[in-house]
Short mmCIF file of C-alpha atoms and ligand atoms in Angstrom, two decimals:
data_model
loop_
_atom_site.label_atom_id
_atom_site.label_comp_id
_atom_site.label_asym_id
_atom_site.label_seq_id
_atom_site.Cartn_x
_atom_site.Cartn_y
_atom_site.Cartn_z
CA MET U 1 -0.02 0.06 0.04
CA ALA U 2 1.41 3.42 -0.94
CA MET U 3 1.83 5.70 2.04
CA ILE U 4 1.33 9.43 1.47
CA VAL U 5 4.19 11.09 3.56
CA GLY U 6 3.48 14.60 3.07
CA GLY U 7 3.17 17.55 0.64
CA ILE U 8 5.37 20.22 -0.65
CA ALA U 9 4.26 23.41 -2.69
CA THR U 10 6.34 25.88 -4.42
CA THR U 11 6.45 28.63 -6.96
CA HIS U 12 7.89 27.63 -10.40
CA VAL U 13 9.28 31.00 -11.68
CA PRO U 14 11.48 30.12 -14.78
CA SER U 15 14.30 32.75 -13.73
CA ILE U 16 14.85 30.42 -10.79
CA GLY U 17 16.57 28.00 -13.41
CA LYS U 18 18.94 30.83 -14.39
CA ALA U 19 19.81 31.43 -10.77
CA ILE U 20 20.50 27.78 -10.27
CA ALA U 21 22.60 27.64 -13.48
CA GLU U 22 24.61 30.74 -12.52
CA GLN U 23 24.92 29.47 -8.86
CA LYS U 24 23.43 32.67 -7.47
CA GLN U 25 21.49 30.86 -4.66
CA ARG U 26 23.30 32.61 -1.95
CA GLY U 27 23.34 36.09 -3.68
CA PRO U 28 21.24 38.98 -2.09
CA TYR U 29 18.36 38.73 -4.50
CA TRP U 30 18.03 34.95 -4.35
CA GLN U 31 19.04 34.02 -0.79
CA PRO U 32 15.68 34.83 0.84
CA PHE U 33 13.93 32.52 -1.50
CA PHE U 34 16.55 29.58 -1.68
CA LYS U 35 17.03 29.43 2.16
CA GLY U 36 13.36 28.23 2.29
CA PHE U 37 14.58 25.09 0.70
CA ASP U 38 17.14 24.04 3.49
CA TYR U 39 14.30 22.75 5.57
CA VAL U 40 12.71 20.84 2.63
CA HIS U 41 16.11 19.12 1.98
CA ASN U 42 16.49 18.06 5.63
CA TRP U 43 12.97 16.89 5.78
CA LEU U 44 13.38 14.71 2.59
CA ALA U 45 16.46 13.30 3.89
CA ARG U 46 14.40 12.05 6.83
CA ILE U 47 11.23 11.16 5.06
CA ARG U 48 12.87 9.48 1.98
CA PRO U 49 9.94 9.27 -0.51
CA ASP U 50 10.14 6.97 -3.55
CA ILE U 51 7.88 8.89 -5.68
CA ALA U 52 6.36 12.42 -6.15
CA VAL U 53 2.87 12.97 -7.57
CA VAL U 54 3.15 16.45 -9.12
CA PHE U 55 0.29 18.81 -9.81
CA TYR U 56 1.25 21.42 -12.21
CA ASN U 57 0.00 23.54 -15.19
CA ASP U 58 1.37 23.27 -18.58
CA HIS U 59 2.29 26.71 -20.18
CA GLY U 60 2.25 25.61 -23.76
CA LEU U 61 5.11 23.14 -24.09
CA ASN U 62 3.12 19.92 -24.04
CA PHE U 63 -0.41 21.36 -24.74
CA PHE U 64 -1.43 24.41 -26.46
CA LEU U 65 -4.61 26.54 -26.57
CA ASP U 66 -6.03 24.32 -29.33
CA LYS U 67 -6.00 21.23 -27.23
CA LEU U 68 -5.87 21.75 -23.52
CA PRO U 69 -7.28 19.10 -21.19
CA THR U 70 -8.76 20.26 -17.90
CA PHE U 71 -6.85 17.31 -16.12
CA ALA U 72 -4.27 15.20 -17.78
CA VAL U 73 -2.08 12.24 -16.15
CA GLY U 74 1.25 11.21 -17.47
CA ALA U 75 1.67 7.50 -17.96
CA ALA U 76 5.40 7.25 -19.06
CA ASN U 77 8.59 5.91 -17.71
CA GLU U 78 10.39 9.05 -18.54
CA TYR U 79 9.38 12.68 -18.93
CA ARG U 80 11.52 14.99 -21.17
CA SER U 81 11.62 18.71 -21.19
CA GLU U 82 12.56 21.09 -24.01
CA ASP U 83 13.63 24.69 -24.56
CA GLU U 84 10.59 27.07 -23.78
CA GLY U 85 12.62 30.15 -24.71
CA TRP U 86 13.30 31.33 -21.13
CA GLY U 87 16.92 31.15 -21.65
CA ILE U 88 17.53 28.61 -19.16
CA PRO U 89 19.24 25.03 -19.58
CA VAL U 90 17.09 22.27 -20.51
CA SER U 91 16.70 19.78 -17.53
CA ARG U 92 17.50 16.19 -17.84
CA PRO U 93 14.59 13.85 -18.25
CA ILE U 94 12.84 12.59 -15.17
CA ALA U 95 11.91 9.11 -14.51
CA GLY U 96 8.41 8.03 -14.36
CA ASP U 97 6.48 5.04 -13.08
CA ALA U 98 3.96 3.92 -15.65
CA ALA U 99 2.55 1.24 -13.55
CA LEU U 100 1.57 3.58 -10.77
CA SER U 101 0.29 6.05 -13.29
CA TRP U 102 -2.07 3.55 -14.93
CA HIS U 103 -3.35 2.50 -11.34
CA LEU U 104 -4.10 6.19 -10.72
CA ILE U 105 -5.69 6.69 -14.10
CA ASN U 106 -7.95 3.61 -13.73
CA ALA U 107 -8.87 4.64 -10.16
CA LEU U 108 -9.63 8.28 -11.16
CA VAL U 109 -11.84 7.35 -14.13
CA ALA U 110 -13.70 4.90 -11.93
CA ASP U 111 -14.15 7.63 -9.45
CA GLU U 112 -15.59 9.78 -12.21
CA PHE U 113 -12.63 11.99 -13.06
CA ASP U 114 -12.30 11.38 -16.66
CA VAL U 115 -8.60 12.53 -17.12
CA THR U 116 -6.71 12.69 -20.31
CA THR U 117 -3.92 9.85 -20.44
CA CYS U 118 -0.52 10.94 -21.80
CA GLN U 119 1.79 8.10 -22.66
CA GLU U 120 4.18 10.79 -23.88
CA MET U 121 4.28 14.05 -22.06
CA LEU U 122 6.82 16.89 -22.19
CA ILE U 123 7.17 18.59 -18.73
CA ASP U 124 7.83 22.37 -18.75
CA HIS U 125 9.22 24.76 -16.06
CA ALA U 126 6.25 24.11 -13.85
CA VAL U 127 7.68 20.62 -13.18
CA THR U 128 11.40 21.05 -13.87
CA ILE U 129 12.02 24.10 -11.72
CA PRO U 130 10.28 22.74 -8.54
CA MET U 131 12.14 19.36 -9.14
CA ALA U 132 15.52 21.20 -9.28
CA LEU U 133 14.55 23.23 -6.07
CA ILE U 134 13.42 20.21 -4.11
CA TRP U 135 16.07 17.72 -5.29
CA PRO U 136 19.11 19.86 -6.37
CA GLY U 137 21.66 18.36 -8.56
CA PRO U 138 22.01 17.36 -12.17
CA ALA U 139 19.43 14.56 -12.06
CA GLN U 140 16.58 13.87 -9.56
CA PRO U 141 16.78 10.70 -7.50
CA ILE U 142 13.04 10.26 -7.52
CA LYS U 143 10.30 9.14 -10.07
CA ILE U 144 7.30 11.24 -10.77
CA VAL U 145 3.67 11.06 -11.86
CA PRO U 146 2.76 14.49 -13.41
CA ILE U 147 -0.79 15.56 -13.26
CA GLU U 148 -1.63 18.51 -15.29
CA ILE U 149 -4.38 20.99 -14.37
CA ASN U 150 -5.59 23.69 -16.71
CA THR U 151 -4.95 27.02 -15.25
CA VAL U 152 -4.38 28.73 -18.49
CA GLN U 153 -7.46 28.96 -20.66
CA HIS U 154 -10.91 29.54 -19.28
CA PRO U 155 -13.29 27.79 -18.43
CA LEU U 156 -10.85 26.69 -15.60
CA PRO U 157 -11.83 23.83 -13.04
CA SER U 158 -13.07 25.29 -9.73
CA LEU U 159 -11.02 25.29 -6.46
CA SER U 160 -13.62 22.81 -5.17
CA ARG U 161 -13.11 20.43 -8.19
CA CYS U 162 -9.35 20.54 -7.73
CA LEU U 163 -9.57 19.80 -4.02
CA LYS U 164 -11.85 16.82 -4.99
CA LEU U 165 -9.29 15.79 -7.73
CA GLY U 166 -6.72 15.69 -5.11
CA GLN U 167 -8.82 13.76 -2.66
CA ALA U 168 -9.39 11.15 -5.47
CA VAL U 169 -5.77 10.89 -6.22
CA GLY U 170 -5.11 10.34 -2.32
CA ARG U 171 -7.83 7.52 -2.26
CA ALA U 172 -6.23 5.98 -5.47
CA LEU U 173 -2.73 6.02 -4.00
CA GLU U 174 -3.86 4.38 -0.79
CA SER U 175 -5.47 1.59 -2.75
CA TYR U 176 -2.04 0.76 -4.59
CA GLN U 177 -0.71 -2.67 -3.63
CA HIS U 178 2.88 -1.86 -3.74
CA ASN U 179 4.83 -0.31 -0.64
CA LEU U 180 5.80 3.12 -1.91
CA ARG U 181 6.45 6.30 0.05
CA VAL U 182 4.71 9.16 -1.89
CA VAL U 183 5.21 12.85 -1.57
CA ILE U 184 2.45 15.15 -3.18
CA VAL U 185 3.93 18.32 -4.92
CA GLY U 186 1.90 21.34 -6.11
CA THR U 187 3.63 24.03 -8.17
CA GLY U 188 3.01 27.56 -9.36
CA GLY U 189 1.49 30.68 -7.43
CA LEU U 190 1.15 32.38 -5.18
CA SER U 191 -0.40 35.78 -6.38
CA HIS U 192 1.03 37.06 -9.65
CA GLN U 193 -0.11 38.42 -13.08
CA LEU U 194 2.15 38.68 -16.08
CA ASP U 195 -0.22 40.39 -18.50
CA GLY U 196 -2.50 43.25 -18.93
CA THR U 197 -2.91 46.57 -17.17
CA ARG U 198 -2.50 44.72 -13.73
CA ALA U 199 0.99 43.10 -14.83
CA GLY U 200 2.99 42.87 -11.59
CA PHE U 201 -0.01 42.61 -9.36
CA ILE U 202 0.74 40.76 -5.94
CA ASN U 203 -1.71 40.46 -3.08
CA LYS U 204 0.04 39.75 0.10
CA GLU U 205 -3.19 39.68 2.29
CA PHE U 206 -4.82 37.10 0.02
CA ASP U 207 -1.78 34.96 -0.21
CA ALA U 208 -1.69 34.95 3.75
CA LEU U 209 -5.31 33.90 3.79
CA CYS U 210 -4.51 31.08 1.38
CA LEU U 211 -1.62 29.84 3.33
CA ASP U 212 -3.43 29.91 6.59
CA LYS U 213 -6.71 28.22 5.43
CA LEU U 214 -5.07 25.60 3.26
CA ILE U 215 -3.82 23.51 6.09
CA ALA U 216 -7.07 22.87 8.15
CA GLU U 217 -9.85 24.49 6.17
CA PRO U 218 -9.23 23.87 2.45
CA GLU U 219 -13.17 23.74 2.04
CA THR U 220 -13.41 27.38 3.06
CA LEU U 221 -10.97 28.30 0.19
CA ALA U 222 -12.82 26.01 -2.08
CA ARG U 223 -15.88 28.16 -1.92
CA ILE U 224 -14.01 31.00 -3.88
CA SER U 225 -15.06 31.24 -7.38
CA ILE U 226 -12.55 31.25 -10.14
CA HIS U 227 -13.38 34.92 -11.08
CA ASP U 228 -12.77 36.00 -7.49
CA LEU U 229 -9.63 34.04 -7.57
CA VAL U 230 -8.43 35.92 -10.64
CA LYS U 231 -9.56 39.11 -8.88
CA GLN U 232 -7.69 38.41 -5.77
CA SER U 233 -4.48 36.58 -6.90
CA GLY U 234 -4.08 37.72 -10.52
CA THR U 235 -4.47 35.92 -13.85
CA GLN U 236 -1.50 33.61 -13.11
CA GLY U 237 -2.20 33.40 -9.29
CA VAL U 238 -4.79 30.98 -10.38
CA GLU U 239 -1.89 28.30 -10.26
CA PHE U 240 -3.00 28.14 -6.68
CA LEU U 241 -5.41 25.38 -8.22
CA ASN U 242 -2.31 23.03 -8.15
CA TRP U 243 -1.78 23.71 -4.42
CA MET U 244 -5.47 22.80 -3.83
CA ALA U 245 -5.03 19.52 -5.53
CA MET U 246 -1.89 18.82 -3.40
CA ARG U 247 -3.68 19.61 -0.27
CA GLY U 248 -6.66 17.26 -1.23
CA ALA U 249 -4.31 14.38 -1.78
CA LEU U 250 -3.09 14.47 1.74
CA THR U 251 -5.64 12.09 3.29
CA GLY U 252 -4.67 12.13 6.93
CA ARG U 253 -4.32 14.97 9.62
CA VAL U 254 -2.39 17.70 7.95
CA SER U 255 -0.03 20.05 9.87
CA GLU U 256 2.40 22.73 8.54
CA LEU U 257 5.98 21.91 9.10
CA HIS U 258 7.52 24.82 7.23
CA ARG U 259 6.53 28.02 5.27
CA ASN U 260 8.61 30.60 3.45
CA TYR U 261 7.09 33.63 1.73
CA HIS U 262 9.11 36.21 -0.22
CA ILE U 263 8.11 39.08 -2.41
CA PRO U 264 8.88 39.21 -5.34
CA ILE U 265 10.75 36.64 -7.28
CA SER U 266 10.37 38.01 -10.87
CA ASN U 267 6.77 39.01 -10.86
CA THR U 268 5.71 36.48 -8.41
CA ALA U 269 4.86 36.22 -4.66
CA ALA U 270 7.14 33.27 -3.97
CA ALA U 271 6.07 30.59 -1.49
CA THR U 272 7.20 27.41 -0.32
CA VAL U 273 5.39 25.05 2.14
CA VAL U 274 5.94 21.64 3.65
CA TYR U 275 3.04 19.71 5.13
CA ASN U 276 3.12 16.72 7.26
CA ASN U 277 0.40 13.96 6.52
CA GLN U 278 -0.47 11.92 9.48
CA THR U 279 -2.38 8.77 8.42
CA ASP U 280 -3.52 5.87 10.40
CA LEU U 281 -0.98 3.71 8.35
CA GLN U 282 1.94 5.89 9.52
CA GLN U 283 0.67 5.88 13.05
CA LYS U 284 0.77 2.04 13.00
CA ALA U 285 4.07 1.93 11.36
CA ALA U 286 5.50 4.31 14.02
C1 DHB T 1 6.73 33.88 -13.97
C2 DHB T 1 5.90 33.10 -13.12
C3 DHB T 1 5.25 32.02 -13.57
O1 DHB T 1 4.32 31.22 -12.79
C4 DHB T 1 5.50 31.61 -14.91
O2 DHB T 1 4.87 30.42 -15.30
C5 DHB T 1 6.54 32.32 -15.74
C6 DHB T 1 7.02 33.47 -15.27
C7 DHB T 1 7.35 35.13 -13.46
O3 DHB T 1 6.98 35.69 -12.39
O4 DHB T 1 8.31 35.58 -14.18
FE1 FE T 2 3.37 29.47 -14.16
#
């Protein structure tokens, strides 16, 4: 049975890739952001997950506006990236676990989440940047199941629907017969807007509300409409949908172990959190 050990969420701003390539992590601009990952690395060294289920949004590398699934699940044994034009190095491929992916896909469809199955899937900066932050080094020592959520072209799924998607993924993981330690990752956010007259918009108060409520009251946040979410967090701040799905997949008692919030990285309110997931299974194992 797979054990969901916890969750991590982080911003995926592409310029982070440039900072890593140029080794600027400890420079004055970047240090307040990167120092938030010391905790993540120490926690992972203790928790030792085998696999990461990653909720993210594709920005036009694998899907484009002509065909953009609301929810898509990778079912490959390897995920490549490609140059997206950000001027950052292309990441090495990341290993997948097609058997677990197919288990999740079967369980999700049986649970009435009719996801798109992708036996080939390019991963963009919304996967590669968080992976490089969470598992630094040239190659990641972990397998992934990437789950795409449309945060790009309206109509977007609601916060409530993404919470339920996460909950369905959590149930599906716990019905997997193999002993795996799983960490759930959500990427993007928090508040930011890259386009239009509000470009550069950041909303510190709303971000604080999201960070506070996500731990024990995700249902309160789930009542916010997509249009209000855009208003409060910006056109790209809706990437918080990925965080909501991550939270949904944590099936046990959830507590916050770590939070880092820093304004701005590029145009974005940069946030990183680590959540513990205390399940009955973990309690028995302890
Ligand atoms: C930025 C943020 C994003 O979420 C993204 O996908 C691209 C760029 C930014 O702030 O620069
Ligand atoms: Fe983004």
